[in-house]
Structure formats: structure tokens, C-alpha cells
Protein backbone atom coordinates (compact mmCIF):
# COMPACT_ATOMS: atom_id res chain seq x y z
CA MET A 1 7.95 -35.62 124.01
CA GLN A 2 5.39 -32.92 123.27
CA ASN A 3 2.76 -32.21 120.62
CA VAL A 4 2.58 -35.82 119.45
CA THR A 5 -0.81 -37.01 118.17
CA ARG A 6 -1.63 -40.70 117.98
CA GLY A 7 -4.70 -42.07 116.26
CA LYS A 8 -6.78 -44.57 118.21
CA ILE A 9 -9.76 -46.65 117.15
CA TRP A 10 -11.88 -44.50 119.47
CA GLY A 11 -10.45 -41.11 118.36
CA ASN A 12 -7.02 -39.63 119.07
CA THR A 13 -4.71 -38.51 121.84
CA SER A 14 -2.24 -35.63 121.70
CA THR A 15 0.55 -35.28 124.23
CA ILE A 16 0.77 -31.63 125.25
CA PHE A 17 3.35 -31.89 128.04
CA ASN A 18 5.50 -34.68 129.47
CA LYS A 19 8.20 -33.78 131.97
CA ASN A 20 9.18 -34.20 135.61
CA ASN A 21 6.60 -36.86 136.50
CA VAL A 22 3.69 -34.95 134.90
CA GLU A 23 2.04 -35.69 131.58
CA ILE A 24 -0.88 -33.85 129.97
CA ALA A 25 -2.78 -35.21 126.99
CA ARG A 26 -5.75 -33.91 125.02
CA ILE A 27 -8.10 -36.68 123.91
CA GLU A 28 -10.87 -36.61 121.33
CA VAL A 29 -13.26 -39.53 121.73
CA LYS A 30 -16.05 -40.31 119.27
CA THR A 31 -19.51 -41.19 120.57
CA GLY A 32 -19.40 -44.82 121.70
CA GLY A 33 -15.60 -44.93 121.61
CA TYR A 34 -13.86 -46.55 124.56
CA CYS A 35 -10.34 -47.33 125.70
CA SER A 36 -8.93 -50.60 126.98
CA LYS A 37 -9.43 -51.68 130.57
CA HIS A 38 -6.00 -50.91 132.03
CA LYS A 39 -4.10 -49.66 135.06
CA HIS A 40 -1.03 -47.58 135.82
CA ALA A 41 1.39 -48.94 138.41
CA HIS A 42 2.41 -45.53 139.77
CA LYS A 43 0.51 -42.78 137.93
CA PHE A 44 -2.65 -40.99 139.01
CA ASN A 45 -4.97 -40.40 136.03
CA PHE A 46 -7.07 -37.19 136.17
CA PHE A 47 -9.77 -36.47 133.57
CA PHE A 48 -11.13 -32.98 132.80
CA VAL A 49 -13.91 -32.81 130.20
CA GLU A 50 -13.88 -29.70 128.01
CA PHE A 51 -17.06 -30.70 126.17
CA GLY A 52 -19.13 -33.84 125.75
CA LYS A 53 -19.73 -36.65 128.26
CA LEU A 54 -17.18 -39.22 129.39
CA GLU A 55 -18.07 -42.29 131.43
CA VAL A 56 -15.14 -43.37 133.61
CA THR A 57 -15.34 -46.81 135.21
CA ILE A 58 -12.99 -47.79 138.04
CA PHE A 59 -12.80 -51.45 139.04
CA ARG A 60 -12.34 -51.45 142.83
CA PRO A 61 -11.46 -54.65 144.67
CA ASP A 62 -13.67 -55.17 147.72
CA ALA A 63 -13.73 -58.29 149.92
CA GLY A 64 -12.73 -60.63 147.11
CA GLN A 65 -15.10 -59.06 144.60
CA VAL A 66 -14.72 -56.21 142.14
CA ILE A 67 -17.09 -53.27 142.33
CA GLU A 68 -17.56 -51.15 139.20
CA ASP A 69 -17.48 -47.50 140.27
CA VAL A 70 -18.98 -45.54 137.34
CA THR A 71 -18.76 -41.74 137.07
CA VAL A 72 -20.22 -39.71 134.21
CA VAL A 73 -18.19 -36.54 133.71
CA GLU A 74 -19.85 -33.69 131.81
CA ALA A 75 -18.38 -30.48 130.36
CA GLY A 76 -16.41 -28.61 133.02
CA GLY A 77 -16.29 -31.63 135.32
CA SER A 78 -13.46 -33.88 136.42
CA THR A 79 -12.58 -37.12 138.16
CA TYR A 80 -9.44 -39.11 138.84
CA VAL A 81 -8.21 -42.67 139.21
CA GLU A 82 -5.62 -43.71 141.78
CA PRO A 83 -2.61 -45.79 140.74
CA ASN A 84 -2.92 -49.57 140.42
CA LEU A 85 -6.69 -49.60 139.83
CA TYR A 86 -8.06 -50.99 136.58
CA HIS A 87 -10.17 -48.43 134.74
CA LYS A 88 -11.57 -47.50 131.34
CA PHE A 89 -13.45 -44.65 129.72
CA LYS A 90 -16.25 -44.41 127.16
CA ALA A 91 -17.65 -41.36 125.36
CA LEU A 92 -21.42 -41.02 125.73
CA GLU A 93 -21.25 -38.29 123.08
CA ASN A 94 -18.43 -36.70 121.07
CA THR A 95 -15.98 -35.61 123.75
CA VAL A 96 -12.82 -33.57 124.16
CA ALA A 97 -11.07 -34.11 127.48
CA TYR A 98 -7.69 -33.63 129.06
CA GLU A 99 -5.86 -36.36 130.92
CA VAL A 100 -3.31 -35.33 133.51
CA TYR A 101 -0.99 -37.99 134.87
CA TRP A 102 1.30 -37.51 137.85
CA ILE A 103 3.27 -39.47 140.40
CA GLU A 104 3.18 -38.62 144.10
CA LEU A 105 6.39 -38.88 146.03
CA ASP A 106 6.34 -40.76 149.33
CA VAL A 107 6.63 -38.16 152.10
CA ASN A 108 8.17 -40.87 154.30
CA ASP A 109 10.91 -41.59 151.76
CA ILE A 110 13.79 -41.06 154.16
CA GLU A 111 16.18 -43.47 155.83
CA ARG A 112 17.98 -41.97 158.81
CA GLU A 113 21.30 -43.36 159.94
CA VAL A 114 21.67 -40.81 162.75
CA VAL A 115 18.86 -38.75 164.29
CA GLY A 116 19.25 -34.97 164.31
CA GLY A 117 19.36 -33.01 167.53
CA MET A 118 20.84 -29.97 169.28
CA GLU A 119 24.40 -29.62 170.41
CA GLU A 120 25.29 -27.12 173.12
CA LEU A 121 27.99 -24.82 171.81
CA LYS A 122 30.33 -22.87 174.09
């Protein structure tokens, strides 16, 4: 699905690209607008701010407590959230940003039945 715009209470989001484990969305967030506190089970969530200021809060579990890791991203800046971490964003001024989502494959995703080797050929 591409070029789909959805209105949100905080502004709108437009899907630019969604294929092969990568999604790119353009978001417009009004000053003071914020998204829900949420997490993605498998997706990384990268934010690039074209203009404005976006406050991204990541809720990191630490020794039984939750630490709020707050990053303010200004025009030209970026940050990302790892999968399975609750996070939210808030616009400190009218903001246009791009969200890029992706899934990383497990490099150890292999189950060997027989180990490879070398055979002497005559």
C-alpha cells in the first residue's frame, strides 16, 4: 500500500512505501500533538525530522523500573527506537518528519543437519 494518507488527532501520516519488510511514512504533527504510547514487536522505528522539533520518548526497563529516555530531534536530525520498547512522540512545534520501519533478519537463523566440509577427490 502506497500513497495512503490517514488523518490523526495530532496531524496526519502518509505511507510512501511499504514492501519487503520496509515501510516509509511522512508525518505532519501539529504543535503539541502526540501519538499513543506504543511498541512494535519486531519493527525498528527510525525518525528523520525535515523541519520542526519532535520529542521522542523511549520507555526503557531497567532493574524493575522504567527510565524515560527523551530525545529532542530538530530539523535534519534523527533517532530510532528498537523493537519491543514502548515509545511515543510529541511535536514541540509544527513538524514534518519521516518514519522508516524495518525488520532485521537474525544472522544466526540457520539450522544445520550436517556440517559442511571438504572431500578429497581423486
